[in-house]
Coordinates of C-alpha atoms in Angstrom, one line a residue:
Chain S
X1 CA 9.1 42.5 -37.7
X2 CA 11.7 42.1 -40.4
X3 CA 14.7 40.0 -40.0
X4 CA 17.7 42.2 -39.2
X5 CA 20.7 41.6 -41.5
X6 CA 23.3 39.4 -40.1
X7 CA 20.9 37.4 -37.9
X8 CA 21.8 33.7 -38.0
X9 CA 20.9 30.7 -36.0
X10 CA 21.0 27.0 -36.3
X11 CA 17.8 25.9 -38.2
X12 CA 16.6 29.5 -37.9
X13 CA 15.9 29.0 -34.2
X14 CA 17.6 30.6 -31.3
X15 CA 16.8 30.1 -27.7
X16 CA 17.4 33.2 -25.7
X17 CA 16.1 32.4 -22.2
X18 CA 13.8 30.4 -20.1
X19 CA 10.6 31.3 -18.5
X20 CA 10.2 32.8 -15.0
X21 CA 9.2 30.4 -12.3
X22 CA 5.7 29.1 -12.3
X23 CA 3.2 29.6 -9.5
X24 CA 1.5 26.5 -8.0
X25 CA -2.2 27.1 -8.0
X26 CA -5.3 25.0 -7.6
X27 CA -7.5 24.6 -10.7
X28 CA -11.2 24.2 -10.0
X29 CA -12.2 20.6 -10.8
X30 CA -15.2 21.5 -12.9
X31 CA -16.1 21.7 -16.6
X32 CA -15.3 19.6 -19.6
X33 CA -11.9 21.0 -20.2
X34 CA -10.8 20.2 -16.7
X35 CA -12.1 16.7 -17.0
X36 CA -10.0 16.3 -20.1
X37 CA -7.0 17.7 -18.3
X38 CA -7.5 15.3 -15.4
X39 CA -7.7 12.4 -17.8
X40 CA -4.5 13.3 -19.5
X41 CA -2.7 13.9 -16.2
X42 CA -3.8 10.6 -14.7
X43 CA -2.8 8.6 -17.7
X44 CA 0.3 10.8 -18.3
X45 CA -0.8 11.5 -21.8
X46 CA 0.0 14.5 -24.0
X47 CA -2.4 16.5 -26.0
X48 CA -1.8 14.7 -29.2
X49 CA -1.9 11.3 -27.7
X50 CA -5.2 12.2 -26.1
X51 CA -6.7 13.3 -29.4
X52 CA -5.8 10.0 -31.0
X53 CA -7.8 8.0 -28.6
Chain A
X1 CA -39.7 -1.0 -1.4
X2 CA -37.7 1.3 -3.5
X3 CA -35.0 1.3 -0.9
X4 CA -34.5 -2.4 -0.9
X5 CA -34.0 -2.4 -4.6
X6 CA -31.5 0.4 -4.5
X7 CA -29.7 -1.2 -1.6
X8 CA -29.4 -4.6 -3.4
X9 CA -27.0 -3.4 -6.0
X10 CA -24.5 -0.6 -5.6
X11 CA -24.5 -0.3 -9.4
X12 CA -28.0 1.1 -9.8
X13 CA -28.3 3.6 -12.5
X14 CA -27.5 7.1 -11.3
X15 CA -29.8 10.0 -11.9
X16 CA -28.1 13.2 -10.9
X17 CA -29.3 16.8 -10.6
X18 CA -27.6 20.0 -9.6
X19 CA -28.4 21.5 -6.2
X20 CA -27.5 25.0 -5.0
X21 CA -27.9 24.9 -1.2
X22 CA -28.0 28.3 0.4
X23 CA -28.7 29.8 3.8
X24 CA -31.7 31.6 2.4
X25 CA -32.8 29.5 -0.5
X26 CA -32.0 26.5 -2.5
X27 CA -32.5 25.5 -6.1
X28 CA -32.6 22.3 -8.0
X29 CA -31.7 22.0 -11.7
X30 CA -31.2 19.5 -14.4
X31 CA -30.0 19.4 -18.0
X32 CA -33.0 19.1 -20.3
X33 CA -33.0 16.5 -23.1
X34 CA -32.1 19.4 -25.5
X35 CA -28.9 20.0 -23.5
X36 CA -30.0 23.2 -21.8
X37 CA -29.8 23.7 -18.0
X38 CA -33.2 24.3 -16.4
X39 CA -34.1 25.1 -12.9
X40 CA -36.9 22.8 -11.5
X41 CA -39.8 24.4 -9.7
X42 CA -41.1 22.5 -6.6
X43 CA -44.8 21.6 -6.1
X44 CA -45.5 25.1 -5.0
X45 CA -44.1 26.5 -8.2
X46 CA -41.0 28.0 -6.6
X47 CA -37.7 27.9 -8.3
X48 CA -35.9 29.6 -5.4
X49 CA -37.0 27.3 -2.6
X50 CA -36.5 28.9 0.9
X51 CA -34.1 26.8 3.0
X52 CA -36.6 26.6 5.8
X53 CA -38.4 23.8 7.6
X54 CA -41.3 24.2 10.0
X55 CA -43.4 21.9 12.1
X56 CA -47.0 22.1 13.1
X57 CA -48.6 19.1 14.9
X58 CA -45.9 16.8 13.6
X59 CA -46.5 17.9 10.1
X60 CA -43.4 19.1 8.2
X61 CA -43.6 22.2 6.0
X62 CA -40.9 23.2 3.7
X63 CA -39.9 26.2 1.5
X64 CA -42.4 29.0 1.1
X65 CA -45.0 27.4 3.4
X66 CA -42.4 27.1 6.1
X67 CA -41.3 30.6 5.6
X68 CA -44.8 31.9 6.3
X69 CA -44.6 30.1 9.7
X70 CA -41.9 32.5 10.8
X71 CA -44.7 34.7 11.9
X72 CA -47.0 32.4 13.9
X73 CA -44.8 29.5 14.7
X74 CA -41.3 30.9 14.8
X75 CA -39.9 28.7 17.6
X76 CA -40.7 25.5 15.6
X77 CA -39.3 26.9 12.4
X78 CA -35.6 26.4 11.4
X79 CA -34.0 28.8 9.0
X80 CA -30.5 29.9 7.9
X81 CA -28.9 26.7 8.9
X82 CA -26.5 26.0 6.0
X83 CA -23.5 27.8 7.5
X84 CA -23.9 25.9 10.8
X85 CA -23.3 22.6 9.3
X86 CA -20.1 21.0 10.3
X87 CA -19.3 23.9 12.6
X88 CA -18.4 24.2 16.2
X89 CA -21.1 26.0 18.3
X90 CA -18.7 28.6 19.5
X91 CA -17.7 29.6 16.0
X92 CA -21.2 30.3 14.6
X93 CA -23.0 33.6 14.4
X94 CA -26.6 33.1 15.5
X95 CA -27.8 36.5 14.5
X96 CA -29.9 35.4 11.4
X97 CA -31.8 33.0 13.6
X98 CA -33.1 35.5 16.1
X99 CA -36.6 35.3 14.5
X100 CA -36.7 31.5 14.3
X101 CA -35.6 28.5 16.3
X102 CA -32.3 29.3 18.1
X103 CA -29.2 27.2 17.5
X104 CA -27.9 25.5 20.6
X105 CA -24.8 23.5 21.5
X106 CA -25.1 19.8 21.5
X107 CA -21.8 17.9 22.0
X108 CA -19.6 19.3 19.3
X109 CA -22.3 20.2 16.9
X110 CA -25.2 22.7 16.6
X111 CA -28.8 21.7 17.2
X112 CA -32.3 23.2 17.4
X113 CA -35.0 22.4 19.9
X114 CA -38.3 22.1 18.0
X115 CA -41.6 20.3 18.4
X116 CA -41.4 18.2 15.3
X117 CA -43.7 15.4 16.4
X118 CA -47.3 15.5 17.6
X119 CA -46.2 15.2 21.2
X120 CA -45.9 18.3 23.4
X121 CA -42.3 17.7 24.4
X122 CA -39.8 19.2 22.0
X123 CA -37.0 17.3 20.4
X124 CA -33.4 18.4 19.9
X125 CA -32.6 18.0 16.2
X126 CA -29.0 18.4 15.0
X127 CA -28.2 20.7 12.1
X128 CA -27.1 17.6 10.1
X129 CA -30.5 16.1 10.5
X130 CA -32.2 19.3 9.5
X131 CA -30.0 19.4 6.4
X132 CA -30.9 15.8 5.6
X133 CA -34.7 16.6 5.9
X134 CA -34.2 19.7 3.7
X135 CA -32.3 17.8 1.0
X136 CA -34.8 14.9 1.2
X137 CA -37.6 17.5 0.3
X138 CA -35.5 18.9 -2.5
X139 CA -34.9 15.4 -3.8
X140 CA -38.6 14.6 -3.6
X141 CA -39.5 17.8 -5.6
X142 CA -37.0 16.9 -8.3
X143 CA -38.1 13.3 -8.4
X144 CA -41.8 14.3 -8.7
X145 CA -41.1 16.7 -11.5
X146 CA -38.8 14.4 -13.5
X147 CA -40.8 11.2 -12.9
X148 CA -37.6 9.3 -12.1
X149 CA -35.9 8.7 -8.8
X150 CA -33.2 11.2 -8.3
X151 CA -30.3 9.6 -6.3
X152 CA -27.3 11.7 -6.9
X153 CA -26.3 15.4 -7.1
X154 CA -23.6 17.9 -7.5
X155 CA -24.0 20.5 -4.8
X156 CA -22.6 24.0 -4.7
X157 CA -20.8 25.4 -1.6
X158 CA -19.0 28.6 -0.8
X159 CA -15.3 28.8 -1.6
X160 CA -14.3 28.9 2.1
X161 CA -16.3 25.9 3.1
X162 CA -14.0 23.8 5.3
X163 CA -13.4 20.1 5.0
X164 CA -15.5 19.4 8.1
X165 CA -18.4 21.3 6.5
X166 CA -18.0 19.4 3.3
X167 CA -17.9 16.1 5.0
X168 CA -21.0 17.0 7.1
X169 CA -22.9 18.0 3.9
X170 CA -21.9 14.8 2.1
X171 CA -23.0 12.7 5.1
X172 CA -26.3 14.6 5.5
X173 CA -27.1 14.2 1.8
X174 CA -26.3 10.5 1.9
X175 CA -28.7 10.1 4.8
X176 CA -31.3 11.7 2.5
X177 CA -30.6 9.2 -0.2
X178 CA -28.6 11.6 -2.4
X179 CA -25.1 10.6 -3.4
X180 CA -23.0 13.7 -3.6
X181 CA -20.9 13.2 -6.8
X182 CA -19.0 16.4 -6.2
X183 CA -19.1 19.6 -4.2
X184 CA -18.2 22.5 -6.4
X185 CA -17.6 26.2 -5.6
X186 CA -20.5 28.6 -6.1
X187 CA -18.7 31.2 -8.1
X188 CA -17.2 28.6 -10.5
X189 CA -20.7 27.1 -10.9
X190 CA -21.9 30.6 -11.9
X191 CA -19.1 31.0 -14.5
X192 CA -20.0 27.5 -15.9
X193 CA -23.6 28.4 -16.2
X194 CA -22.6 31.0 -18.7
X195 CA -19.8 29.0 -20.4
X196 CA -21.9 25.9 -20.8
X197 CA -24.4 27.6 -23.0
X198 CA -24.2 26.3 -26.5
X199 CA -23.5 29.8 -28.0
X200 CA -20.6 30.5 -25.6
X201 CA -17.1 30.2 -26.9
X202 CA -14.0 29.3 -24.8
X203 CA -11.9 32.3 -24.3
X204 CA -9.2 33.5 -21.9
X205 CA -10.7 36.0 -19.5
X206 CA -10.7 37.3 -16.0
X207 CA -14.0 37.1 -14.4
X208 CA -15.3 38.6 -11.2
X209 CA -18.3 36.7 -9.7
X210 CA -20.3 38.8 -7.3
X211 CA -22.5 36.5 -5.4
X212 CA -24.9 38.6 -3.3
X213 CA -27.1 36.3 -1.3
X214 CA -29.6 36.8 1.4
X215 CA -27.5 36.9 4.5
X216 CA -24.0 36.9 3.2
X217 CA -22.1 38.0 0.1
X218 CA -19.1 36.4 -1.6
X219 CA -17.0 37.8 -4.4
X220 CA -14.3 35.9 -6.3
X221 CA -11.9 36.6 -9.1
X222 CA -11.5 33.7 -11.5
X223 CA -9.0 33.3 -14.3
X224 CA -10.6 31.4 -17.2
X225 CA -7.9 29.9 -19.4
X226 CA -8.7 27.5 -22.1
X227 CA -11.9 26.5 -20.4
X228 CA -10.2 25.8 -17.0
X229 CA -10.9 27.9 -14.0
X230 CA -8.5 29.1 -11.3
X231 CA -9.7 31.2 -8.3
X232 CA -7.3 34.0 -7.8
X233 CA -8.9 35.7 -4.8
X234 CA -12.1 35.7 -2.8
X235 CA -13.7 38.1 -0.3
X236 CA -16.6 37.4 2.0
X237 CA -19.0 39.5 4.0
X238 CA -21.3 37.7 6.4
X239 CA -23.4 40.6 7.3
X240 CA -24.2 41.9 3.8
X241 CA -26.9 40.6 1.5
X242 CA -30.5 41.0 0.5
X243 CA -31.4 41.1 4.2
X244 CA -29.4 44.4 4.6
X245 CA -31.6 45.9 1.9
X246 CA -34.7 44.5 3.5
X247 CA -33.7 46.3 6.7
X248 CA -33.7 49.6 4.8
X249 CA -37.2 48.9 3.7
X250 CA -38.2 47.8 7.2
X251 CA -36.8 50.9 8.8
X252 CA -38.4 53.1 6.3
X253 CA -41.9 51.7 6.8
X254 CA -41.5 51.4 10.5
X255 CA -40.7 55.0 10.8
X256 CA -43.7 55.9 8.6
X257 CA -45.9 53.8 10.9
X258 CA -44.5 55.4 14.0
X259 CA -45.3 58.9 12.7
X260 CA -49.0 57.9 12.5
X261 CA -49.4 55.5 15.4
X262 CA -46.6 56.2 17.9
X263 CA -45.7 52.6 18.3
X264 CA -42.7 50.9 16.8
X265 CA -43.7 47.7 15.1
X266 CA -40.1 46.5 15.2
X267 CA -40.3 46.1 18.9
X268 CA -43.0 43.5 18.7
X269 CA -41.6 40.1 17.6
X270 CA -44.6 39.3 15.5
X271 CA -44.8 42.7 14.0
X272 CA -41.1 42.5 13.0
X273 CA -41.6 39.1 11.5
X274 CA -44.5 40.4 9.4
X275 CA -42.4 43.5 8.3
X276 CA -39.5 41.2 7.4
X277 CA -41.6 38.9 5.2
X278 CA -43.6 41.7 3.5
X279 CA -40.6 44.0 3.3
X280 CA -38.6 41.4 1.4
X281 CA -41.5 41.1 -1.1
X282 CA -41.6 44.8 -1.5
X283 CA -37.8 45.0 -2.0
X284 CA -38.0 42.3 -4.7
X285 CA -40.9 44.1 -6.4
X286 CA -38.7 47.2 -6.6
X287 CA -36.2 45.2 -8.6
X288 CA -38.8 44.7 -11.3
X289 CA -40.9 47.9 -11.2
X290 CA -40.4 51.5 -10.2
X291 CA -43.1 51.3 -7.6
X292 CA -44.0 48.8 -5.0
X293 CA -46.5 48.6 -2.1
X294 CA -46.6 47.0 1.2
X295 CA -49.7 46.0 3.1
X296 CA -49.8 44.1 6.4
X297 CA -53.0 43.1 8.2
X298 CA -52.8 43.8 11.9
X299 CA -49.2 44.8 11.9
X300 CA -49.2 45.7 15.6
X301 CA -51.9 46.5 18.1
X302 CA -54.5 45.3 15.6
X303 CA -53.7 48.2 13.2
X304 CA -53.7 47.4 9.5
X305 CA -51.0 49.1 7.6
X306 CA -50.5 49.9 3.9
X307 CA -48.1 52.1 2.0
X308 CA -46.1 52.4 -1.1
X309 CA -42.5 53.3 -1.9
X310 CA -40.8 54.1 -5.2
X311 CA -37.5 52.9 -6.5
X312 CA -35.8 56.2 -6.4
X313 CA -36.6 56.6 -2.7
X314 CA -35.4 53.1 -2.0
X315 CA -32.1 53.7 -3.8
X316 CA -31.5 56.9 -1.9
X317 CA -32.1 55.2 1.4
X318 CA -29.9 52.2 0.4
X319 CA -26.9 54.2 -0.8
X320 CA -24.7 53.1 2.1
X321 CA -25.6 49.4 1.6
X322 CA -25.0 49.7 -2.1
X323 CA -21.5 51.2 -1.4
X324 CA -20.7 48.1 0.7
X325 CA -21.6 45.8 -2.2
X326 CA -19.4 47.7 -4.7
X327 CA -16.7 48.1 -2.0
X328 CA -16.5 44.3 -1.7
X329 CA -16.0 44.0 -5.5
X330 CA -13.2 46.6 -5.4
X331 CA -11.6 44.9 -2.4
X332 CA -11.4 41.5 -4.1
X333 CA -9.9 42.9 -7.3
X334 CA -7.3 44.6 -5.2
X335 CA -6.7 41.3 -3.3
X336 CA -6.0 39.5 -6.6
X337 CA -3.4 42.2 -7.3
X338 CA -5.3 43.2 -10.4
X339 CA -6.8 46.4 -11.7
X340 CA -10.4 46.9 -12.8
X341 CA -9.0 47.3 -16.3
X342 CA -7.9 43.7 -16.2
X343 CA -11.4 42.4 -15.6
X344 CA -13.2 41.2 -18.8
X345 CA -16.5 40.1 -17.2
X346 CA -18.5 40.7 -14.1
X347 CA -21.1 38.0 -13.3
X348 CA -23.8 38.9 -10.9
X349 CA -25.2 36.0 -9.0
X350 CA -27.4 35.5 -6.0
X351 CA -30.8 37.0 -5.2
X352 CA -29.7 40.5 -4.2
X353 CA -28.1 40.8 -7.7
X354 CA -31.6 41.5 -9.1
X355 CA -31.3 45.0 -7.7
X356 CA -30.8 47.2 -10.8
X357 CA -28.8 49.9 -9.0
X358 CA -26.1 47.5 -7.7
X359 CA -25.2 46.4 -11.2
X360 CA -25.3 50.0 -12.4
X361 CA -23.0 51.2 -9.7
X362 CA -20.6 48.3 -10.3
X363 CA -20.6 49.1 -14.0
X364 CA -19.3 52.5 -13.1
X365 CA -16.2 51.0 -11.4
X366 CA -15.2 49.1 -14.5
X367 CA -14.2 50.3 -17.9
X368 CA -16.7 50.2 -20.7
X369 CA -15.0 47.2 -22.2
X370 CA -16.0 45.0 -19.3
X371 CA -19.1 43.0 -19.7
X372 CA -21.5 43.3 -16.8
X373 CA -23.8 40.3 -16.7
X374 CA -26.8 41.3 -14.7
X375 CA -30.5 41.5 -15.7
X376 CA -30.5 45.3 -15.7
X377 CA -27.3 45.8 -17.7
X378 CA -27.4 42.9 -20.2
X379 CA -30.2 41.3 -22.1
X380 CA -28.3 38.0 -22.4
X381 CA -27.8 37.7 -18.7
X382 CA -29.1 34.6 -17.0
X383 CA -31.3 35.0 -13.9
X384 CA -28.8 35.5 -11.1
X385 CA -30.7 33.3 -8.7
X386 CA -30.4 30.3 -11.0
X387 CA -26.7 30.5 -11.9
X388 CA -25.3 28.2 -9.2
X389 CA -27.9 25.5 -9.7
X390 CA -27.5 25.6 -13.4
X391 CA -23.7 25.2 -13.2
X392 CA -24.1 22.3 -10.7
X393 CA -26.6 20.6 -13.1
X394 CA -24.1 21.0 -15.9
X395 CA -21.3 19.4 -13.9
X396 CA -23.7 16.7 -12.7
X397 CA -24.4 15.7 -16.3
X398 CA -20.6 15.6 -17.0
X399 CA -19.7 13.3 -14.1
X400 CA -22.8 11.3 -13.8
X401 CA -21.4 8.4 -15.8
X402 CA -18.1 8.3 -13.8
X403 CA -17.3 5.9 -11.0
X404 CA -17.1 7.4 -7.6
X405 CA -13.4 6.4 -7.5
X406 CA -12.9 8.1 -10.9
X407 CA -14.3 11.4 -9.6
X408 CA -12.3 11.2 -6.4
X409 CA -9.1 10.7 -8.2
X410 CA -9.8 13.5 -10.6
X411 CA -10.5 16.1 -8.0
X412 CA -7.4 15.0 -5.9
X413 CA -4.8 17.7 -5.3
X414 CA -2.3 15.7 -7.4
X415 CA -4.4 16.7 -10.3
X416 CA -5.7 20.1 -9.3
X417 CA -2.5 21.6 -8.1
X418 CA -0.9 22.7 -11.2
X419 CA 1.9 25.1 -12.2
X420 CA 0.5 28.3 -13.6
X421 CA 2.4 30.8 -15.7
X422 CA 3.5 33.8 -13.7
X423 CA 4.0 36.0 -16.7
X424 CA 2.3 36.3 -20.0
X425 CA 4.1 34.9 -23.1
X426 CA 3.6 36.7 -26.3
X427 CA 5.2 38.0 -29.4
X428 CA 7.1 41.3 -29.7
X429 CA 6.7 43.5 -32.8
X430 CA 9.0 46.2 -34.0
X431 CA 7.8 48.8 -36.4
X432 CA 9.0 52.3 -36.9
X433 CA 11.4 51.9 -34.0
X434 CA 8.5 51.2 -31.7
X435 CA 8.2 47.8 -30.0
X436 CA 4.9 46.5 -29.0
X437 CA 3.9 43.2 -27.4
X438 CA 0.9 41.0 -28.0
X439 CA 0.2 38.4 -25.4
X440 CA -0.5 34.9 -26.6
X441 CA -0.6 32.9 -23.3
X442 CA -1.9 35.0 -20.4
X443 CA -0.5 35.0 -16.9
X444 CA -2.2 32.5 -14.6
X445 CA -2.6 29.9 -17.4
X446 CA -2.5 26.4 -16.1
X447 CA 0.2 24.2 -17.6
X448 CA 0.5 22.4 -20.0
X449 CA -1.1 24.8 -22.4
X450 CA -0.9 25.5 -26.1
X451 CA -2.0 28.6 -28.0
X452 CA -1.9 29.4 -31.7
X453 CA -2.3 32.8 -33.2
X454 CA -1.7 34.5 -36.5
X455 CA 0.1 37.8 -36.9
X456 CA 0.5 40.1 -39.9
X457 CA 3.9 40.5 -41.4
X458 CA 5.5 43.6 -42.9
X459 CA 3.7 44.6 -46.1
X460 CA 6.8 44.0 -48.3
X461 CA 7.2 40.4 -47.1
X462 CA 10.7 39.0 -47.1
X463 CA 12.4 37.5 -44.1
X464 CA 10.6 37.8 -40.8
X465 CA 11.9 37.6 -37.3
X466 CA 9.5 36.3 -34.6
X467 CA 10.6 37.2 -31.1
X468 CA 8.8 35.2 -28.4
X469 CA 9.0 37.1 -25.1
X470 CA 7.7 37.2 -21.6
X471 CA 5.7 40.3 -21.0
X472 CA 4.0 42.2 -18.2
X473 CA 1.1 44.6 -18.3
X474 CA 1.4 48.0 -16.8
X475 CA -1.2 50.5 -16.1
X476 CA -0.3 53.7 -18.0
X477 CA -1.8 56.8 -16.5
X478 CA -1.9 59.8 -18.7
X479 CA -3.0 63.2 -17.5
X480 CA -5.8 64.2 -19.9
X481 CA -6.1 67.5 -21.6
X482 CA -8.4 70.0 -19.8
X483 CA -11.4 69.0 -21.8
X484 CA -11.1 65.2 -21.6
X485 CA -14.2 63.1 -21.4
X486 CA -15.2 62.1 -17.9
X487 CA -14.9 58.5 -16.8
X488 CA -17.4 58.5 -14.0
X489 CA -20.5 60.4 -13.2
X490 CA -19.9 62.6 -10.2
X491 CA -22.5 61.1 -7.9
X492 CA -20.3 59.5 -5.3
X493 CA -21.1 60.4 -1.8
X494 CA -18.6 60.2 1.0
X495 CA -18.0 56.5 0.9
X496 CA -14.7 55.5 2.4
X497 CA -14.4 52.6 0.0
X498 CA -13.4 54.5 -3.1
X499 CA -10.6 56.5 -1.6
X500 CA -8.7 56.7 -4.9
X501 CA -11.7 58.1 -6.7
X502 CA -10.3 61.6 -7.0
X503 CA -7.3 60.7 -9.1
X504 CA -9.2 58.2 -11.2
X505 CA -11.6 60.9 -12.4
X506 CA -8.8 63.0 -13.7
X507 CA -6.6 60.5 -15.4
X508 CA -7.0 58.3 -18.3
X509 CA -5.8 54.9 -17.4
X510 CA -5.0 52.2 -19.9
X511 CA -3.2 48.9 -20.1
X512 CA 0.1 48.8 -21.9
X513 CA 2.3 45.7 -22.4
X514 CA 6.0 45.7 -21.8
X515 CA 8.5 43.1 -22.9
X516 CA 10.2 41.7 -19.9
X517 CA 12.4 38.9 -21.0
X518 CA 13.1 37.5 -24.5
X519 CA 12.6 33.7 -24.7
X520 CA 13.4 32.7 -28.2
X521 CA 13.9 34.2 -31.7
X522 CA 12.7 32.4 -34.9
X523 CA 13.2 33.4 -38.5
X524 CA 10.8 32.7 -41.3
X525 CA 12.4 33.4 -44.6
X526 CA 10.9 34.5 -47.9
X527 CA 7.4 35.4 -46.6
X528 CA 5.1 36.5 -49.4
X529 CA 4.0 40.1 -49.3
X530 CA 0.8 40.6 -47.3
X531 CA 0.7 37.1 -45.8
X532 CA 0.5 36.2 -42.2
X533 CA 2.6 34.0 -39.9
X534 CA 1.1 31.5 -37.5
X535 CA 2.8 31.2 -34.1
X536 CA 2.3 28.1 -32.0
X537 CA 3.6 28.1 -28.4
X538 CA 3.3 25.0 -26.2
X539 CA 4.4 25.2 -22.6
X540 CA 5.0 22.0 -20.6
X541 CA 4.4 21.7 -16.8
X542 CA 8.2 21.8 -16.3
X543 CA 8.3 25.2 -18.2
X544 CA 9.8 23.7 -21.2
X545 CA 8.6 25.2 -24.5
X546 CA 8.0 24.1 -28.0
X547 CA 7.6 26.9 -30.5
X548 CA 6.7 26.6 -34.1
X549 CA 6.3 29.3 -36.7
X550 CA 5.1 29.0 -40.2
X551 CA 3.7 31.2 -43.0
X552 CA 0.0 30.7 -43.2
X553 CA -0.6 28.4 -46.2
X554 CA 3.1 27.5 -46.2
X555 CA 4.1 23.9 -45.7
X556 CA 7.3 24.1 -43.8
X557 CA 7.5 25.4 -40.2
X558 CA 10.4 26.6 -38.2
X559 CA 10.4 24.8 -34.8
X560 CA 12.5 24.7 -31.7
X561 CA 12.3 23.6 -28.2
X562 CA 13.6 25.0 -24.9
X563 CA 14.2 22.6 -22.1
X564 CA 12.4 23.3 -18.9
X565 CA 14.3 24.6 -15.9
X566 CA 12.0 23.7 -13.1

């Protein structure tokens, strides 16, 4: 999509709205991706911190 | 001797396998040194080991040998006991056990009265003890095959297994010398059996797992997002399974027998047991070949009986039962508030899933884009009977090295209860006054999550606006022109499960995406003609977002963040 003329924003980024509320669900504790997720969550790490270790 | 050594140090090396423990049959599996899951055959050569124990003169028989005892020694044979574990006597359904040892009340638990020693007086054995003996035999078979003491396992259980049932199973396994590393849900194990294959790639998809067992059937809808699984809905039927199909065969042959001999073999306990055993074999043969025979020596009144049946006949007689199977699938999709068009994959699991017609009928419900993974519809399908055990073996190999405490912490609700996106997030496109939406993060994605995708830009290049939005999918129904292609063959009978069939046959239904709410706008300036832009969206658990957009090959990116609201 082309940029409409007259569109401006600070640093070319404009926040328009937030996301709708999330649903709390239970993920199944299986598989390598879950175990990675559990590790991050237990140690309060982010994706990039996790990759560095 | 071995026990003393194991007891001395709690830190003995673990050797874990995957076990699928069913009412009808159980399987054991391990990950081979080449990294592939394989199901282990027991000493009789069975990979699907009947969950049956039988006693003659104090001797214990297990699996297929015990199953044969259902004819001559039914009162000392225990079968179909998995669902009684950890249950109150009043809440169980004893129907499957009519032809074997009957369950009874003992205190708060279920027990069986069997002669399991050489003495004449019978003993009352609890269902926990029966389970322990069963698992001990499974453990022994795996140990014999692998030449190394198996002392741990991941066991599969139905999705609606209560905490009491889980605890009872863990305790019964422990008594058999098997440490339960983790109990995992059967449908999730089935999905994993497919996803853990080396050639599989991690994708976002919605999967229906149809687990058609011997005496019960369970269907689940699972959202697979970035390799993580979330169960969206489940449905259970405790009277539907392979046994329902066996009954069709039994009735068919019994009627044929009655025409000739004027006696009903179903009214004789031993005759019925013989018909059940042989009928099951005939039904299984019909899944593989177009013709199968049944022959029973001295079925009733000393009369030998032999006959054949072909698959077409069987399918005709089973129409009603087949409709129940497909009805269960439709029911669960509806329960998840989804449409059949949303489903990317249908995995058939469990013994009854070998029946070719069930998969074919199910394929008719779904659009052609849906992958139906059953032996009769896909050459890459894995044996449905082995899925749960393979998935469990895979999980066992993953958690084998962990400390028990580590596993417990990881499967704690603090970790597993996670916010999931309620709406899809994607990018909106405008071209020729028409807006379209392409989802990047699907609904029901567990957070935090990150996705990256590339989009083409207008041909002439220049400045580009990227609009990140929330979107919703709608089912668009268009009345086709008179000569539209038909979606379904017109072979449905008067089943009350597909009540909305009539409209479906006339309309062409498709998924369309609609933008619901804009989230952010980003501008990429001076994009070269014909190049692409890469959009990265990262969503935090608090619903905060980081968005970055850059021209593919370009070095600078436009980024921005939105603070979370929740």
